[in-house]
Amino acid sequence: MEIRISPSLLSADFARLGAEAQAMENAGADMLHIDVMDGHFVPNISYGPVVMRSLRKASSMFFDTHLMISEPLRYIEDYVKAGAGLITFHVESDDDPAAVIEKIRSFGVHPAISLKPKTPAEAVFPYLASVDMVLVMTVEPGLGGQSFMEDMMPQIAAIKNEAARIGHPLDIQVDGGIDERTAPIAVGAGANILVAGSSLFHQADYVSAIRNLRMAAQAAL
Ligand code: DX5
Ligand code: ZN
């Protein structure tokens, strides 16, 4: 299993988003995690497709888009046009998950589903066969810099087991409080894509930040 690292732009300097994205790309990041918050599904507001479209011109990285929004169905096309390579939406959002997945897939973009910490793993089971990735939140969505919830590890294992049972292996992404200490815990539980915001962007040297996180994660394989 290959570990992939997706720096969360939410912890970047918003006045220099293009340069921050390029710096993470040059430092060896595998993709860029773009957190979209609407002030409704989660309390905060971040950025939307207009910002993403500008970033698309500044970076050739794969855009890993995490929609923390209500009514995702309405906005899928906007994020496809803005350059998303993968779109994650929340099973708790108000639209029919099957319809959202189908819409994402219809544009040739990878669909992924996410669940909040209080949502049981079983909530995403009906959709596992039709997604390419599940994002297990290890903090309450809405804010960077929170502490990793280790009690979410059984959720990762449950989703991985169910995916194996139905014969549909998928990527498992973890998001929230990931650093050199917690990454091996998540990888040990079965995650292979690590989102990290503050633990990467708050370091002066992005190259060593990514290298050290990758080494810590790989040690758990
Ligand atoms: C939280 C976001 C995360 C956040 C992670 O709602 O989905 O992607 O930026 O930040 P850290 O790594 O600082 O916990
Ligand atoms: Zn995220």
Coordinates of N, CA and C and ligand atoms in Angstrom, one line a residue:
M1 N 0.9 -1.2 0.0 CA 0.0 0.0 0.0 C 0.9 1.3 0.0
E2 N 0.6 2.1 -0.9 CA 1.4 3.3 -1.0 C 0.7 4.5 -0.2
I3 N 1.5 5.2 0.6 CA 1.1 6.3 1.4 C 1.0 7.6 0.5
R4 N -0.1 8.3 0.5 CA -0.1 9.6 -0.2 C -0.4 10.7 0.8
I5 N 0.2 11.8 0.5 CA 0.1 13.0 1.4 C -0.6 14.1 0.7
S6 N -1.7 14.6 1.4 CA -2.5 15.7 0.8 C -2.6 16.9 1.8
P7 N -1.7 17.8 1.6 CA -1.7 19.0 2.5 C -3.0 19.8 2.4
S8 N -3.5 20.1 3.5 CA -4.8 20.9 3.6 C -4.5 22.4 3.5
L9 N -5.0 22.9 2.4 CA -4.7 24.4 2.1 C -5.4 25.3 3.1
L10 N -6.3 24.7 3.9 CA -6.9 25.5 5.0 C -5.9 26.2 5.9
S11 N -4.8 25.6 6.1 CA -3.8 26.1 7.0 C -2.7 27.0 6.3
A12 N -2.9 27.2 5.0 CA -2.0 28.0 4.3 C -2.2 29.5 4.5
D13 N -1.3 30.3 4.0 CA -1.5 31.8 4.1 C -2.4 32.2 2.9
F14 N -3.6 32.6 3.3 CA -4.6 32.8 2.3 C -4.3 34.0 1.3
A15 N -3.4 34.8 1.7 CA -2.9 36.0 0.9 C -2.0 35.5 -0.2
R16 N -1.5 34.2 0.0 CA -0.5 33.7 -1.0 C -0.8 32.3 -1.4
L17 N -2.1 32.0 -1.7 CA -2.6 30.7 -1.9 C -1.8 30.0 -3.1
G18 N -1.7 30.7 -4.2 CA -1.0 30.1 -5.4 C 0.4 29.7 -5.0
A19 N 1.2 30.6 -4.4 CA 2.5 30.3 -4.0 C 2.6 29.1 -3.0
E20 N 1.7 29.1 -2.1 CA 1.6 28.0 -1.1 C 1.4 26.6 -1.7
A21 N 0.4 26.6 -2.7 CA 0.2 25.4 -3.4 C 1.4 24.9 -4.2
Q22 N 2.1 25.9 -4.9 CA 3.3 25.5 -5.6 C 4.4 25.0 -4.7
A23 N 4.5 25.6 -3.5 CA 5.5 25.2 -2.6 C 5.3 23.8 -2.1
M24 N 4.1 23.4 -1.8 CA 3.8 22.1 -1.4 C 4.0 21.1 -2.6
E25 N 3.7 21.5 -3.8 CA 3.9 20.6 -5.0 C 5.4 20.4 -5.1
N26 N 6.2 21.4 -5.0 CA 7.7 21.3 -5.1 C 8.3 20.5 -4.0
A27 N 7.6 20.5 -2.8 CA 8.1 19.8 -1.6 C 7.7 18.3 -1.7
G28 N 7.0 17.9 -2.7 CA 6.7 16.5 -2.8 C 5.3 16.0 -2.4
A29 N 4.4 16.9 -2.2 CA 3.0 16.5 -1.9 C 2.4 15.7 -3.0
D30 N 1.6 14.8 -2.8 CA 1.0 13.9 -3.8 C -0.2 14.6 -4.4
M31 N -0.9 15.4 -3.6 CA -2.1 16.0 -4.1 C -2.4 17.2 -3.1
L32 N -3.4 18.0 -3.4 CA -3.7 19.2 -2.6 C -5.1 19.1 -2.1
H33 N -5.3 19.1 -0.8 CA -6.6 19.0 -0.2 C -7.2 20.4 0.0
I34 N -8.4 20.5 -0.7 CA -9.1 21.8 -0.7 C -10.4 21.7 0.0
D35 N -10.4 22.4 1.2 CA -11.6 22.3 2.1 C -12.6 23.4 1.8
V36 N -13.8 23.0 1.4 CA -14.8 23.9 1.0 C -15.9 23.9 2.1
M37 N -16.1 25.1 2.8 CA -17.0 25.2 3.9 C -18.0 26.3 3.6
D38 N -19.3 26.0 3.8 CA -20.3 27.0 3.4 C -21.0 27.8 4.5
G39 N -20.5 27.6 5.8 CA -21.1 28.4 6.9 C -22.5 27.8 7.2
H40 N -22.9 26.7 6.7 CA -24.2 26.1 6.9 C -24.0 24.6 7.4
F41 N -23.4 23.8 6.5 CA -23.1 22.4 6.9 C -22.1 22.4 8.0
V42 N -21.2 23.3 8.0 CA -20.2 23.6 9.1 C -20.3 25.1 9.4
P43 N -19.9 25.5 10.6 CA -20.1 26.9 11.0 C -19.2 27.8 10.2
N44 N -18.0 27.4 9.7 CA -17.1 28.3 9.0 C -17.3 28.4 7.5
I45 N -16.8 29.5 6.9 CA -16.7 29.7 5.5 C -15.3 29.7 5.1
S46 N -14.9 29.0 4.0 CA -13.5 29.0 3.5 C -13.4 29.7 2.2
Y47 N -13.5 28.9 1.1 CA -13.4 29.4 -0.2 C -14.2 28.4 -1.1
G48 N -14.5 28.9 -2.4 CA -15.3 28.1 -3.3 C -14.7 28.0 -4.6
P49 N -15.5 27.7 -5.6 CA -15.0 27.3 -7.0 C -14.2 28.5 -7.6
V50 N -14.5 29.7 -7.3 CA -13.8 30.8 -8.0 C -12.4 30.8 -7.6
V51 N -12.1 30.6 -6.3 CA -10.7 30.6 -5.8 C -10.0 29.4 -6.4
M52 N -10.8 28.3 -6.4 CA -10.2 27.0 -6.9 C -9.8 27.2 -8.4
R53 N -10.6 27.8 -9.2 CA -10.3 28.0 -10.6 C -9.0 28.8 -10.8
S54 N -8.8 29.8 -9.9 CA -7.6 30.6 -10.0 C -6.4 29.7 -9.6
L55 N -6.6 28.9 -8.6 CA -5.5 28.0 -8.1 C -5.1 27.0 -9.2
R56 N -6.1 26.6 -10.0 CA -5.9 25.6 -11.1 C -4.8 26.1 -12.0
K57 N -4.8 27.5 -12.2 CA -3.8 28.1 -13.2 C -2.5 28.1 -12.5
A58 N -2.4 28.1 -11.2 CA -1.1 28.2 -10.5 C -0.5 26.9 -10.2
S59 N -1.3 25.8 -10.3 CA -0.7 24.5 -9.9 C -1.2 23.4 -10.8
S60 N -0.3 22.4 -11.0 CA -0.7 21.3 -11.8 C -1.0 20.1 -10.9
M61 N -1.1 20.3 -9.6 CA -1.4 19.2 -8.7 C -2.8 18.7 -8.8
F62 N -2.9 17.4 -8.4 CA -4.2 16.8 -8.3 C -5.0 17.5 -7.2
F63 N -6.2 17.9 -7.5 CA -7.0 18.6 -6.5 C -8.0 17.7 -5.8
D64 N -7.8 17.5 -4.6 CA -8.5 16.6 -3.7 C -9.5 17.5 -2.9
T65 N -10.7 17.6 -3.5 CA -11.7 18.6 -3.0 C -12.6 18.0 -1.9
H66 N -12.7 18.6 -0.8 CA -13.5 18.1 0.4 C -14.6 19.1 0.6
L67 N -15.8 18.7 0.1 CA -17.0 19.6 0.2 C -17.7 19.4 1.6
M68 N -17.6 20.4 2.4 CA -18.3 20.4 3.7 C -19.5 21.4 3.5
I69 N -20.4 21.0 2.7 CA -21.5 21.9 2.3 C -22.8 21.2 2.2
S70 N -23.9 22.0 2.4 CA -25.2 21.5 2.2 C -25.5 21.4 0.7
E71 N -26.4 20.6 0.3 CA -26.8 20.5 -1.2 C -25.6 20.4 -2.1
P72 N -24.8 19.4 -1.9 CA -23.6 19.2 -2.8 C -24.0 19.0 -4.3
L73 N -25.1 18.4 -4.5 CA -25.5 18.1 -5.9 C -25.5 19.4 -6.8
R74 N -26.0 20.5 -6.2 CA -26.1 21.7 -6.9 C -24.8 22.3 -7.4
Y75 N -23.7 21.9 -6.7 CA -22.4 22.5 -6.9 C -21.4 21.7 -7.5
I76 N -21.7 20.4 -7.8 CA -20.7 19.4 -8.3 C -20.1 20.0 -9.6
E77 N -20.9 20.4 -10.5 CA -20.4 20.9 -11.8 C -19.4 22.0 -11.6
D78 N -19.7 22.9 -10.7 CA -18.8 24.1 -10.5 C -17.4 23.6 -10.1
Y79 N -17.4 22.6 -9.2 CA -16.0 22.1 -8.8 C -15.4 21.3 -9.8
V80 N -16.1 20.6 -10.7 CA -15.5 19.9 -11.8 C -14.9 20.9 -12.7
K81 N -15.6 22.0 -13.1 CA -15.1 23.0 -14.0 C -13.9 23.7 -13.4
A82 N -13.9 23.8 -12.0 CA -12.7 24.5 -11.4 C -11.5 23.6 -11.3
G83 N -11.6 22.3 -11.7 CA -10.4 21.5 -11.8 C -10.3 20.4 -10.8
A84 N -11.3 20.0 -10.2 CA -11.2 18.9 -9.2 C -10.9 17.6 -9.9
G85 N -10.0 16.8 -9.2 CA -9.6 15.5 -9.7 C -10.5 14.4 -8.9
L86 N -10.8 14.8 -7.7 CA -11.6 14.0 -6.8 C -12.5 14.9 -6.0
I87 N -13.8 14.4 -5.8 CA -14.7 15.2 -5.0 C -15.2 14.4 -3.9
T88 N -15.0 14.8 -2.7 CA -15.6 14.2 -1.5 C -16.7 15.0 -1.0
F89 N -17.8 14.3 -0.7 CA -19.0 15.0 -0.1 C -19.3 14.2 1.2
H90 N -20.2 14.8 2.0 CA -20.6 14.2 3.3 C -21.9 13.4 3.2
V91 N -21.9 12.2 3.8 CA -23.1 11.4 3.8 C -24.2 12.1 4.6
E92 N -23.8 13.0 5.5 CA -24.8 13.7 6.3 C -25.4 14.8 5.6
S93 N -24.9 15.2 4.4 CA -25.5 16.3 3.7 C -26.9 15.9 3.2
D94 N -27.7 16.9 2.8 CA -29.1 16.6 2.6 C -29.5 15.9 1.3
D95 N -28.5 15.8 0.3 CA -28.9 15.2 -0.9 C -28.7 13.7 -0.9
D96 N -29.3 13.0 -1.9 CA -29.2 11.5 -2.0 C -27.8 11.2 -2.4
P97 N -27.1 10.5 -1.5 CA -25.7 10.2 -1.8 C -25.5 9.5 -3.2
A98 N -26.4 8.6 -3.5 CA -26.2 7.8 -4.8 C -26.3 8.8 -6.0
A99 N -27.1 9.8 -5.9 CA -27.3 10.8 -7.0 C -26.0 11.7 -7.0
V100 N -25.5 12.0 -5.9 CA -24.2 12.9 -5.9 C -23.1 12.1 -6.5
I101 N -22.9 10.8 -6.1 CA -21.9 10.0 -6.6 C -22.0 9.8 -8.1
E102 N -23.2 9.6 -8.6 CA -23.4 9.4 -10.0 C -23.1 10.7 -10.8
K103 N -23.4 11.8 -10.2 CA -23.1 13.1 -10.9 C -21.6 13.3 -11.0
I104 N -20.9 13.1 -9.9 CA -19.4 13.2 -9.9 C -18.8 12.3 -11.0
R105 N -19.3 11.1 -10.9 CA -18.7 10.0 -11.9 C -19.0 10.4 -13.3
S106 N -20.2 11.1 -13.6 CA -20.6 11.4 -14.9 C -19.6 12.4 -15.6
F107 N -18.9 13.1 -14.8 CA -17.9 14.1 -15.3 C -16.5 13.5 -15.4
G108 N -16.4 12.2 -15.1 CA -15.1 11.5 -15.1 C -14.2 11.9 -14.0
V109 N -14.8 12.4 -12.9 CA -14.0 12.7 -11.7 C -14.3 11.6 -10.6
H110 N -13.2 11.4 -9.8 CA -13.3 10.4 -8.8 C -14.3 10.8 -7.6
P111 N -15.3 10.0 -7.3 CA -16.2 10.3 -6.2 C -15.7 9.7 -4.9
A112 N -15.9 10.4 -3.8 CA -15.6 9.9 -2.5 C -16.6 10.4 -1.5
I113 N -16.8 9.6 -0.4 CA -17.8 9.9 0.6 C -17.1 10.1 1.9
S114 N -17.6 11.0 2.7 CA -17.0 11.2 4.1 C -18.1 11.1 5.1
L115 N -17.6 10.8 6.3 CA -18.5 10.8 7.5 C -17.9 11.5 8.7
K116 N -18.8 12.2 9.4 CA -18.3 12.9 10.6 C -18.1 11.9 11.7
P117 N -17.3 12.3 12.8 CA -17.0 11.4 13.9 C -18.2 10.7 14.5
K118 N -19.3 11.4 14.6 CA -20.4 10.8 15.4 C -21.3 9.8 14.5
T119 N -21.0 9.8 13.2 CA -21.8 9.0 12.2 C -21.3 7.6 12.2
P120 N -22.1 6.6 12.4 CA -21.6 5.2 12.4 C -21.1 4.8 11.0
A121 N -20.1 4.0 11.0 CA -19.4 3.5 9.7 C -20.4 2.9 8.8
E122 N -21.4 2.3 9.3 CA -22.5 1.6 8.5 C -23.2 2.6 7.6
A123 N -23.2 3.8 7.9 CA -23.9 4.8 7.1 C -23.4 4.9 5.7
V124 N -22.1 4.6 5.5 CA -21.5 4.7 4.2 C -21.5 3.3 3.5
F125 N -21.8 2.3 4.2 CA -21.7 0.9 3.5 C -22.5 0.8 2.2
P126 N -23.7 1.4 2.1 CA -24.5 1.2 0.9 C -23.8 1.9 -0.3
Y127 N -22.8 2.8 -0.1 CA -22.2 3.5 -1.2 C -20.8 3.0 -1.5
L128 N -20.3 2.1 -0.7 CA -18.9 1.7 -0.9 C -18.6 1.2 -2.3
A129 N -19.5 0.4 -2.9 CA -19.2 -0.2 -4.2 C -19.1 0.9 -5.3
S130 N -19.6 2.1 -5.0 CA -19.7 3.1 -6.1 C -18.7 4.3 -5.9
V131 N -17.9 4.3 -4.8 CA -17.0 5.3 -4.6 C -15.5 4.8 -4.7
D132 N -14.6 5.7 -4.9 CA -13.2 5.4 -5.1 C -12.4 5.6 -3.8
M133 N -13.0 6.3 -2.8 CA -12.3 6.6 -1.6 C -13.4 6.9 -0.5
V134 N -13.0 6.6 0.8 CA -13.8 7.1 1.9 C -12.9 8.0 2.7
L135 N -13.4 9.1 3.1 CA -12.7 10.0 4.0 C -13.3 9.9 5.4
V136 N -12.4 9.4 6.3 CA -12.8 9.2 7.7 C -12.3 10.5 8.5
M137 N -13.3 11.3 9.0 CA -12.9 12.5 9.7 C -12.4 12.1 11.1
T138 N -11.2 12.6 11.5 CA -10.7 12.3 12.8 C -10.7 13.6 13.7
V139 N -11.5 14.5 13.2 CA -11.9 15.7 14.0 C -13.3 16.1 13.6
E140 N -14.0 16.9 14.3 CA -15.3 17.5 13.8 C -15.0 18.4 12.6
P141 N -15.6 18.2 11.5 CA -15.3 19.1 10.4 C -15.6 20.6 10.7
G142 N -14.8 21.4 10.1 CA -15.1 22.9 10.2 C -13.9 23.7 10.6
L143 N -12.8 23.1 11.1 CA -11.7 23.9 11.6 C -10.4 23.1 11.6
G144 N -9.3 23.8 11.2 CA -8.0 23.2 11.3 C -7.5 23.2 12.7
G145 N -6.4 22.5 12.9 CA -5.7 22.6 14.2 C -6.4 21.9 15.4
Q146 N -7.3 21.0 15.2 CA -7.9 20.3 16.3 C -7.2 19.0 16.6
S147 N -7.5 18.3 17.8 CA -6.8 17.1 18.2 C -7.3 15.9 17.5
F148 N -6.5 15.0 17.1 CA -6.8 13.7 16.5 C -7.6 12.9 17.4
M149 N -8.7 12.3 16.8 CA -9.6 11.4 17.6 C -9.2 10.0 17.3
E150 N -8.5 9.4 18.2 CA -8.0 8.0 18.0 C -9.2 7.0 18.0
D151 N -10.2 7.4 18.7 CA -11.4 6.5 18.8 C -12.1 6.3 17.4
M152 N -11.6 7.0 16.4 CA -12.2 6.8 15.0 C -11.5 5.6 14.3
M153 N -10.5 5.0 14.9 CA -9.7 4.0 14.2 C -10.6 2.7 13.9
P154 N -11.5 2.3 14.8 CA -12.4 1.2 14.5 C -13.3 1.5 13.3
Q155 N -13.6 2.7 13.0 CA -14.4 3.1 11.8 C -13.6 2.7 10.6
I156 N -12.3 3.1 10.6 CA -11.5 2.8 9.4 C -11.5 1.3 9.2
A157 N -11.2 0.5 10.2 CA -11.2 -0.9 10.1 C -12.5 -1.5 9.6
A158 N -13.6 -1.0 10.1 CA -14.9 -1.5 9.7 C -15.2 -1.2 8.2
I159 N -14.8 0.0 7.8 CA -15.0 0.3 6.4 C -14.1 -0.5 5.5
K160 N -12.9 -0.7 5.9 CA -12.0 -1.5 5.1 C -12.4 -3.0 5.0
N161 N -12.9 -3.5 6.1 CA -13.4 -4.9 6.1 C -14.6 -5.0 5.2
E162 N -15.5 -4.1 5.3 CA -16.7 -4.2 4.4 C -16.3 -4.0 2.9
A163 N -15.4 -3.2 2.6 CA -14.9 -3.0 1.2 C -14.3 -4.3 0.8
A164 N -13.6 -5.0 1.6 CA -12.9 -6.2 1.2 C -14.0 -7.3 1.0
R165 N -15.0 -7.3 1.9 CA -16.1 -8.3 1.8 C -16.8 -8.2 0.5
I166 N -17.1 -7.0 0.0 CA -17.8 -6.8 -1.2 C -16.9 -6.8 -2.4
G167 N -15.6 -7.0 -2.2 CA -14.6 -7.1 -3.3 C -14.4 -5.8 -4.0
H168 N -14.4 -4.7 -3.3 CA -14.2 -3.4 -3.9 C -13.2 -2.6 -3.0
P169 N -11.9 -2.9 -3.2 CA -10.9 -2.2 -2.5 C -10.9 -0.7 -2.7
L170 N -10.8 0.1 -1.7 CA -10.8 1.6 -1.9 C -9.7 2.3 -1.1
D171 N -9.4 3.5 -1.5 CA -8.5 4.3 -0.7 C -9.3 4.8 0.6
I172 N -8.5 4.8 1.7 CA -9.1 5.4 2.9 C -8.3 6.6 3.3
Q173 N -8.9 7.8 3.3 CA -8.3 9.0 3.7 C -8.6 9.4 5.1
V174 N -7.7 9.9 5.8 CA -8.0 10.4 7.2 C -7.7 11.9 7.2
D175 N -8.5 12.7 7.9 CA -8.4 14.1 7.9 C -8.7 14.7 9.3
G176 N -7.7 15.4 9.9 CA -7.9 16.0 11.2 C -6.9 15.5 12.2
G177 N -6.0 16.5 12.6 CA -5.0 16.2 13.6 C -3.9 15.2 13.2
I178 N -3.7 15.1 11.9 CA -2.6 14.2 11.4 C -1.2 14.9 11.5
D179 N -0.3 14.2 12.2 CA 1.1 14.7 12.3 C 2.0 13.4 12.4
E180 N 3.2 13.6 12.7 CA 4.2 12.5 12.7 C 3.8 11.5 13.8
R181 N 3.1 11.9 14.9 CA 2.7 11.0 16.0 C 1.5 10.2 15.6
T182 N 0.5 10.9 15.0 CA -0.8 10.3 14.7 C -0.9 9.5 13.4
A183 N -0.1 9.9 12.4 CA -0.1 9.3 11.1 C 0.1 7.8 11.2
P184 N 1.1 7.3 12.0 CA 1.3 5.9 12.0 C 0.1 5.1 12.7
I185 N -0.6 5.8 13.5 CA -1.8 5.2 14.2 C -2.9 5.0 13.1
A186 N -3.1 6.0 12.3 CA -4.1 5.9 11.2 C -3.7 4.9 10.1
V187 N -2.4 4.9 9.8 CA -2.0 4.0 8.8 C -2.1 2.5 9.3
G188 N -1.7 2.4 10.6 CA -1.9 1.1 11.2 C -3.3 0.6 11.2
A189 N -4.3 1.5 11.2 CA -5.7 1.1 11.2 C -6.2 0.9 9.8
G190 N -5.4 1.3 8.8 CA -5.8 1.0 7.4 C -5.9 2.2 6.5
A191 N -5.6 3.4 6.9 CA -5.6 4.5 6.1 C -4.4 4.6 5.2
N192 N -4.6 5.1 3.9 CA -3.4 5.3 3.1 C -3.3 6.7 2.5
I193 N -4.2 7.5 2.6 CA -4.1 8.9 2.2 C -4.2 9.8 3.4
L194 N -3.2 10.6 3.7 CA -3.2 11.4 4.9 C -3.3 12.9 4.5
V195 N -4.4 13.5 5.1 CA -4.6 14.9 5.0 C -3.9 15.6 6.2
A196 N -3.1 16.6 5.9 CA -2.5 17.3 7.1 C -2.4 18.8 6.8
G197 N -3.0 19.6 7.7 CA -3.0 21.0 7.5 C -2.0 21.7 8.3
S198 N -2.3 21.9 9.6 CA -1.4 22.7 10.5 C 0.0 22.0 10.7
S199 N 0.0 20.7 10.7 CA 1.3 20.0 10.9 C 2.3 20.2 9.8
L200 N 1.8 20.5 8.6 CA 2.7 20.8 7.5 C 2.9 22.3 7.2
F201 N 1.8 23.0 7.1 CA 1.9 24.4 6.7 C 2.5 25.3 7.8
H202 N 2.4 24.9 9.1 CA 3.0 25.7 10.1 C 4.5 25.4 10.4
Q203 N 5.1 24.6 9.4 CA 6.5 24.4 9.5 C 7.2 25.3 8.5
A204 N 8.5 25.7 8.8 CA 9.2 26.6 7.9 C 9.6 25.8 6.6
D205 N 10.0 24.6 6.8 CA 10.6 23.8 5.7 C 9.6 22.7 5.2
Y206 N 8.9 23.0 4.1 CA 7.8 22.0 3.7 C 8.4 20.7 3.2
V207 N 9.7 20.8 2.6 CA 10.3 19.5 2.1 C 10.5 18.6 3.3
S208 N 11.1 19.0 4.4 CA 11.4 18.1 5.5 C 10.0 17.8 6.2
A209 N 9.1 18.7 6.2 CA 7.8 18.4 6.8 C 7.1 17.2 6.1
I210 N 7.1 17.2 4.8 CA 6.4 16.2 4.1 C 7.3 14.9 4.2
R211 N 8.6 15.0 4.1 CA 9.4 13.8 4.1 C 9.3 13.1 5.5
N212 N 9.3 13.9 6.6 CA 9.2 13.3 7.9 C 7.8 12.7 8.1
L213 N 6.7 13.3 7.6 CA 5.4 12.7 7.8 C 5.3 11.4 7.0
R214 N 5.8 11.4 5.8 CA 5.8 10.2 5.0 C 6.6 9.1 5.6
M215 N 7.8 9.4 6.2 CA 8.6 8.4 6.8 C 7.9 7.8 8.0
A216 N 7.3 8.7 8.8 CA 6.6 8.2 10.1 C 5.4 7.3 9.6
A217 N 4.7 7.7 8.6 CA 3.6 6.9 8.1 C 4.0 5.5 7.6
Q218 N 5.1 5.6 6.8 CA 5.5 4.3 6.1 C 6.1 3.3 7.1
A219 N 6.6 3.8 8.2 CA 7.1 2.9 9.3 C 6.0 2.1 9.9
A220 N 4.7 2.5 9.7 CA 3.6 1.7 10.3 C 3.1 0.7 9.3
L221 N 3.6 0.6 8.1 CA 3.1 -0.3 7.1 C 3.6 -1.8 7.4
Ligands
DX5_1 C1 -11.4 20.2 8.9 C2 -10.8 20.0 7.5 C3 -9.4 19.5 7.5 C4 -8.4 20.5 8.2 C5 -7.3 19.7 8.8 O1 -12.7 20.4 8.8 O2 -11.5 19.0 6.8 O3 -8.9 19.2 6.2 O4 -7.8 21.5 7.4 O5 -6.5 20.5 9.6 P1 -5.4 19.9 10.6 O6 -4.5 18.9 9.8 O7 -4.8 21.1 11.1 O8 -6.2 19.1 11.7
ZN2 ZN -10.7 18.3 4.9

